[in-house]
mmCIF file of C-alpha atoms and ligand atoms in Angstrom:
data_model
loop_
_atom_site.group_PDB
_atom_site.id
_atom_site.type_symbol
_atom_site.label_atom_id
_atom_site.label_comp_id
_atom_site.label_asym_id
_atom_site.label_seq_id
_atom_site.Cartn_x
_atom_site.Cartn_y
_atom_site.Cartn_z
ATOM 1 C CA UNK A 1 -80.187 128.632 55.277
ATOM 2 C CA UNK A 2 -76.727 129.950 54.299
ATOM 3 C CA UNK A 3 -76.297 133.700 53.981
ATOM 4 C CA UNK A 4 -76.775 134.768 50.345
ATOM 5 C CA UNK A 5 -75.751 137.820 48.327
ATOM 6 C CA UNK A 6 -77.977 140.725 49.269
ATOM 7 C CA UNK A 7 -78.858 139.366 52.693
ATOM 8 C CA UNK A 8 -78.301 141.580 55.687
ATOM 9 C CA UNK A 9 -75.184 140.460 57.581
ATOM 10 C CA UNK A 10 -76.377 139.656 61.063
ATOM 11 C CA UNK A 11 -75.014 141.507 64.042
ATOM 12 C CA UNK A 12 -73.169 139.740 66.840
ATOM 13 C CA UNK A 13 -71.404 140.520 70.097
ATOM 14 C CA UNK A 14 -68.406 138.265 70.702
ATOM 15 C CA UNK A 15 -65.038 138.310 72.422
ATOM 16 C CA UNK A 16 -61.970 139.098 70.349
ATOM 17 C CA UNK A 17 -58.310 140.050 70.607
ATOM 18 C CA UNK A 18 -59.540 143.652 71.077
ATOM 19 C CA UNK A 19 -62.021 142.713 73.799
ATOM 20 C CA UNK A 20 -65.730 142.207 73.272
ATOM 21 C CA UNK A 21 -66.844 143.442 69.818
ATOM 22 C CA UNK A 22 -70.313 144.575 68.778
ATOM 23 C CA UNK A 23 -69.979 143.811 65.063
ATOM 24 C CA UNK A 24 -72.230 146.657 63.818
ATOM 25 C CA UNK A 25 -70.618 149.253 66.130
ATOM 26 C CA UNK A 26 -67.160 148.105 65.189
ATOM 27 C CA UNK A 27 -67.963 148.150 61.428
ATOM 28 C CA UNK A 28 -69.419 151.696 61.535
ATOM 29 C CA UNK A 29 -69.834 153.054 58.002
ATOM 30 C CA UNK A 30 -67.062 150.995 56.503
ATOM 31 C CA UNK A 31 -66.939 147.980 54.215
ATOM 32 C CA UNK A 32 -65.977 144.802 56.055
ATOM 33 C CA UNK A 33 -64.162 141.589 55.188
ATOM 34 C CA UNK A 34 -65.118 138.995 57.749
ATOM 35 C CA UNK A 35 -63.190 135.753 57.290
ATOM 36 C CA UNK A 36 -62.855 132.500 59.216
ATOM 37 C CA UNK A 37 -59.824 130.268 59.541
ATOM 38 C CA UNK A 38 -60.117 126.731 60.859
ATOM 39 C CA UNK A 39 -57.798 126.794 63.851
ATOM 40 C CA UNK A 40 -55.047 128.646 65.687
ATOM 41 C CA UNK A 41 -51.471 127.335 65.429
ATOM 42 C CA UNK A 42 -51.980 125.852 61.991
ATOM 43 C CA UNK A 43 -49.597 126.518 59.099
ATOM 44 C CA UNK A 44 -51.907 127.737 56.310
ATOM 45 C CA UNK A 45 -53.820 130.048 58.661
ATOM 46 C CA UNK A 46 -50.504 131.511 59.901
ATOM 47 C CA UNK A 47 -49.494 132.488 56.418
ATOM 48 C CA UNK A 48 -52.956 133.927 55.632
ATOM 49 C CA UNK A 49 -53.098 136.161 58.708
ATOM 50 C CA UNK A 50 -49.612 137.423 57.984
ATOM 51 C CA UNK A 51 -50.604 138.325 54.404
ATOM 52 C CA UNK A 52 -53.751 140.133 55.568
ATOM 53 C CA UNK A 53 -51.677 142.144 58.028
ATOM 54 C CA UNK A 54 -49.337 143.145 55.225
ATOM 55 C CA UNK A 55 -52.263 144.213 53.078
ATOM 56 C CA UNK A 56 -53.856 146.409 55.811
ATOM 57 C CA UNK A 57 -52.921 149.597 53.893
ATOM 58 C CA UNK A 58 -54.693 148.317 50.775
ATOM 59 C CA UNK A 59 -57.884 147.559 52.787
ATOM 60 C CA UNK A 60 -57.645 150.969 54.508
ATOM 61 C CA UNK A 61 -57.353 152.739 51.094
ATOM 62 C CA UNK A 62 -60.699 151.171 50.142
ATOM 63 C CA UNK A 63 -62.317 151.967 53.487
ATOM 64 C CA UNK A 64 -62.501 148.255 54.344
ATOM 65 C CA UNK A 65 -62.127 146.862 57.891
ATOM 66 C CA UNK A 66 -60.904 143.327 58.213
ATOM 67 C CA UNK A 67 -61.804 140.859 61.011
ATOM 68 C CA UNK A 68 -60.774 137.263 61.351
ATOM 69 C CA UNK A 69 -62.459 134.514 63.307
ATOM 70 C CA UNK A 70 -61.846 130.994 64.524
ATOM 71 C CA UNK A 71 -63.409 128.785 67.224
ATOM 72 C CA UNK A 72 -60.421 129.285 69.525
ATOM 73 C CA UNK A 73 -60.263 131.425 72.687
ATOM 74 C CA UNK A 74 -58.622 134.818 73.139
ATOM 75 C CA UNK A 75 -55.543 133.488 75.061
ATOM 76 C CA UNK A 76 -54.791 131.144 72.113
ATOM 77 C CA UNK A 77 -55.267 133.913 69.573
ATOM 78 C CA UNK A 78 -52.891 136.149 71.557
ATOM 79 C CA UNK A 79 -50.231 133.435 71.936
ATOM 80 C CA UNK A 80 -50.467 132.594 68.221
ATOM 81 C CA UNK A 81 -50.173 136.273 67.244
ATOM 82 C CA UNK A 82 -46.565 136.141 68.544
ATOM 83 C CA UNK A 83 -45.790 133.265 66.145
ATOM 84 C CA UNK A 84 -47.429 135.198 63.249
ATOM 85 C CA UNK A 85 -45.291 138.237 63.965
ATOM 86 C CA UNK A 86 -42.134 136.132 64.318
ATOM 87 C CA UNK A 87 -42.629 134.033 61.147
ATOM 88 C CA UNK A 88 -44.577 136.221 58.671
ATOM 89 C CA UNK A 89 -42.856 139.556 58.892
ATOM 90 C CA UNK A 90 -46.045 141.329 59.951
ATOM 91 C CA UNK A 91 -47.868 141.496 63.254
ATOM 92 C CA UNK A 92 -51.672 141.219 63.531
ATOM 93 C CA UNK A 93 -53.190 144.660 63.014
ATOM 94 C CA UNK A 94 -56.863 143.710 62.969
ATOM 95 C CA UNK A 95 -59.067 141.853 65.426
ATOM 96 C CA UNK A 96 -59.602 138.109 65.642
ATOM 97 C CA UNK A 97 -62.964 137.018 66.958
ATOM 98 C CA UNK A 98 -62.674 134.275 69.569
ATOM 99 C CA UNK A 99 -65.733 132.188 68.690
ATOM 100 C CA UNK A 100 -65.176 129.339 71.144
ATOM 101 C CA UNK A 101 -68.920 128.814 71.609
ATOM 102 C CA UNK A 102 -69.391 128.907 67.773
ATOM 103 C CA UNK A 103 -72.151 131.508 68.027
ATOM 104 C CA UNK A 104 -70.885 133.564 65.081
ATOM 105 C CA UNK A 105 -69.750 130.567 63.087
ATOM 106 C CA UNK A 106 -73.272 129.105 63.281
ATOM 107 C CA UNK A 107 -74.870 132.471 62.564
ATOM 108 C CA UNK A 108 -72.864 132.843 59.400
ATOM 109 C CA UNK A 109 -72.803 129.191 58.395
ATOM 110 C CA UNK A 110 -68.997 128.935 58.700
ATOM 111 C CA UNK A 111 -69.036 125.328 59.913
ATOM 112 C CA UNK A 112 -69.676 122.764 57.159
ATOM 113 C CA UNK A 113 -70.179 119.554 59.092
ATOM 114 C CA UNK A 114 -69.487 117.245 56.191
ATOM 115 C CA UNK A 115 -66.095 118.903 55.773
ATOM 116 C CA UNK A 116 -65.412 119.123 59.544
ATOM 117 C CA UNK A 117 -68.036 119.178 62.223
ATOM 118 C CA UNK A 118 -66.107 121.240 64.773
ATOM 119 C CA UNK A 119 -63.809 123.666 62.876
ATOM 120 C CA UNK A 120 -64.736 126.513 60.540
ATOM 121 C CA UNK A 121 -63.979 126.330 56.834
ATOM 122 C CA UNK A 122 -62.282 129.255 55.142
ATOM 123 C CA UNK A 123 -65.278 131.539 54.670
ATOM 124 C CA UNK A 124 -65.059 135.141 53.394
ATOM 125 C CA UNK A 125 -67.900 137.656 53.596
ATOM 126 C CA UNK A 126 -67.568 141.083 52.032
ATOM 127 C CA UNK A 127 -70.177 143.328 53.626
ATOM 128 C CA UNK A 128 -70.967 146.843 52.413
ATOM 129 C CA UNK A 129 -71.703 149.913 54.583
ATOM 130 C CA UNK A 130 -75.437 149.135 54.469
ATOM 131 C CA UNK A 131 -74.622 145.732 56.004
ATOM 132 C CA UNK A 132 -75.486 143.838 52.822
ATOM 133 C CA UNK A 133 -73.529 140.740 51.972
ATOM 134 C CA UNK A 134 -71.881 141.497 48.640
ATOM 135 C CA UNK A 135 -69.507 138.470 48.239
ATOM 136 C CA UNK A 136 -69.223 135.076 49.783
ATOM 137 C CA UNK A 137 -66.349 132.654 49.182
ATOM 138 C CA UNK A 138 -65.781 129.231 50.760
ATOM 139 C CA UNK A 139 -62.387 127.572 50.569
ATOM 140 C CA UNK A 140 -61.416 124.208 52.061
ATOM 141 C CA UNK A 141 -59.133 124.184 55.108
ATOM 142 C CA UNK A 142 -56.180 122.926 53.143
ATOM 143 C CA UNK A 143 -56.133 125.775 50.612
ATOM 144 C CA UNK A 144 -54.927 129.298 51.558
ATOM 145 C CA UNK A 145 -56.959 132.083 50.047
ATOM 146 C CA UNK A 146 -55.820 134.714 47.585
ATOM 147 C CA UNK A 147 -56.401 138.057 49.276
ATOM 148 C CA UNK A 148 -55.342 139.990 46.166
ATOM 149 C CA UNK A 149 -58.415 138.436 44.531
ATOM 150 C CA UNK A 150 -60.563 139.677 47.415
ATOM 151 C CA UNK A 151 -59.184 143.209 46.939
ATOM 152 C CA UNK A 152 -59.889 142.939 43.212
ATOM 153 C CA UNK A 153 -63.520 142.054 43.881
ATOM 154 C CA UNK A 154 -63.873 144.930 46.354
ATOM 155 C CA UNK A 155 -62.519 147.294 43.612
ATOM 156 C CA UNK A 156 -65.148 145.896 41.237
ATOM 157 C CA UNK A 157 -68.020 146.244 43.705
ATOM 158 C CA UNK A 158 -67.055 149.772 44.662
ATOM 159 C CA UNK A 159 -66.792 150.769 40.982
ATOM 160 C CA UNK A 160 -70.183 149.243 40.244
ATOM 161 C CA UNK A 161 -71.764 151.191 43.059
ATOM 162 C CA UNK A 162 -70.212 154.469 41.936
ATOM 163 C CA UNK A 163 -70.369 154.344 38.150
ATOM 164 C CA UNK A 164 -72.971 151.733 36.946
ATOM 165 C CA UNK A 165 -70.302 149.593 35.362
ATOM 166 C CA UNK A 166 -69.436 145.965 35.541
ATOM 167 C CA UNK A 167 -65.984 144.479 35.177
ATOM 168 C CA UNK A 168 -64.934 141.825 32.673
ATOM 169 C CA UNK A 169 -63.000 138.644 33.135
ATOM 170 C CA UNK A 170 -59.646 139.041 34.922
ATOM 171 C CA UNK A 171 -60.255 142.821 35.238
ATOM 172 C CA UNK A 172 -57.847 144.829 37.301
ATOM 173 C CA UNK A 173 -58.043 148.449 38.397
ATOM 174 C CA UNK A 174 -57.408 150.783 35.413
ATOM 175 C CA UNK A 175 -58.545 148.204 32.755
ATOM 176 C CA UNK A 176 -61.539 148.980 30.586
ATOM 177 C CA UNK A 177 -64.991 148.232 32.086
ATOM 178 C CA UNK A 178 -68.427 147.382 30.766
ATOM 179 C CA UNK A 179 -71.521 149.606 31.009
ATOM 180 C CA UNK A 180 -74.168 147.598 32.821
ATOM 181 C CA UNK A 181 -76.838 146.307 30.470
ATOM 182 C CA UNK A 182 -79.636 147.872 32.575
ATOM 183 C CA UNK A 183 -78.356 151.375 31.691
ATOM 184 C CA UNK A 184 -80.223 152.583 28.565
ATOM 185 C CA UNK A 185 -78.459 154.526 25.794
ATOM 186 C CA UNK A 186 -79.804 157.884 26.962
ATOM 187 C CA UNK A 187 -78.687 157.433 30.558
ATOM 188 C CA UNK A 188 -75.401 155.990 29.358
ATOM 189 C CA UNK A 189 -74.737 159.073 27.270
ATOM 190 C CA UNK A 190 -75.259 161.282 30.366
ATOM 191 C CA UNK A 191 -72.894 159.166 32.463
ATOM 192 C CA UNK A 192 -70.279 158.602 29.723
ATOM 193 C CA UNK A 193 -70.454 161.730 27.575
ATOM 194 C CA UNK A 194 -67.144 160.832 25.814
ATOM 195 C CA UNK A 195 -68.904 157.749 24.494
ATOM 196 C CA UNK A 196 -68.019 154.081 24.492
ATOM 197 C CA UNK A 197 -67.092 151.261 22.180
ATOM 198 C CA UNK A 198 -70.085 149.157 21.239
ATOM 199 C CA UNK A 199 -68.876 145.647 20.434
ATOM 200 C CA UNK A 200 -72.457 144.346 20.651
ATOM 201 C CA UNK A 201 -75.469 146.286 21.883
ATOM 202 C CA UNK A 202 -75.115 144.304 25.161
ATOM 203 C CA UNK A 203 -71.280 144.696 25.284
ATOM 204 C CA UNK A 204 -70.412 148.344 25.600
ATOM 205 C CA UNK A 205 -66.823 149.012 26.750
ATOM 206 C CA UNK A 206 -65.594 152.250 28.342
ATOM 207 C CA UNK A 207 -62.372 153.315 30.099
ATOM 208 C CA UNK A 208 -62.271 152.757 33.898
ATOM 209 C CA UNK A 209 -64.077 155.946 35.092
ATOM 210 C CA UNK A 210 -62.085 155.978 38.326
ATOM 211 C CA UNK A 211 -58.668 155.928 36.657
HETATM 212 C C1 LIG B 301 -53.879 125.087 58.204
HETATM 213 O O1 LIG B 301 -54.202 126.204 58.491
HETATM 214 O O2 LIG B 301 -52.723 124.766 57.918
HETATM 215 C C2 LIG B 301 -54.867 123.960 58.244
HETATM 216 C C3 LIG B 301 -55.942 124.006 59.088
HETATM 217 C C4 LIG B 301 -56.838 122.931 59.102
HETATM 218 C C5 LIG B 301 -56.659 121.891 58.236
HETATM 219 C C6 LIG B 301 -55.596 121.886 57.347
HETATM 220 C C7 LIG B 301 -54.667 122.923 57.332
#
């Protein structure tokens, strides 16, 4: 069965551009974005990996490690890395798993045989420091992902963990947030002593507590 939110992300040991990686050891106490791309030397993937390299500072600021994966071998990854640096204005600054035997792809359900029975789709897993899967996204091979959206979700998840708030539609860092419905009025008063705006009893809005 496919990995679901709340599942423990399974460990793996696999070769990568940084040599063999034990996933849990590599992740340490950080958040992780594990994402697959269908194939090396393909145009959409090239643009995605360049973009992720440019966003490395944003991931670092959130204590997130990024790791890519495809079913190609290390020599291909390394040769392609030169093209990414030459064409995207940023060199790879995170590891790419070389999953030629598809061990990790199968473990994480990254191959969707009815889409393509040999290549991975564009999967994204956001995994928290307790190794729980907190976000899964699946895009088709022909559509490049929006990594700003992935950062936005990470901001939301980290805020929820710290402050018992949820984030409304199209929320961005600094916008007002919503007190989670499970927090009763008494507890809410302790956490938000300055109060909140009650639009409905279930819709209580408060300023972003991290801003
Ligand atoms: C690409 O990365 O450009 C791509 C890969 C597989 C299928 C279609 C596009």
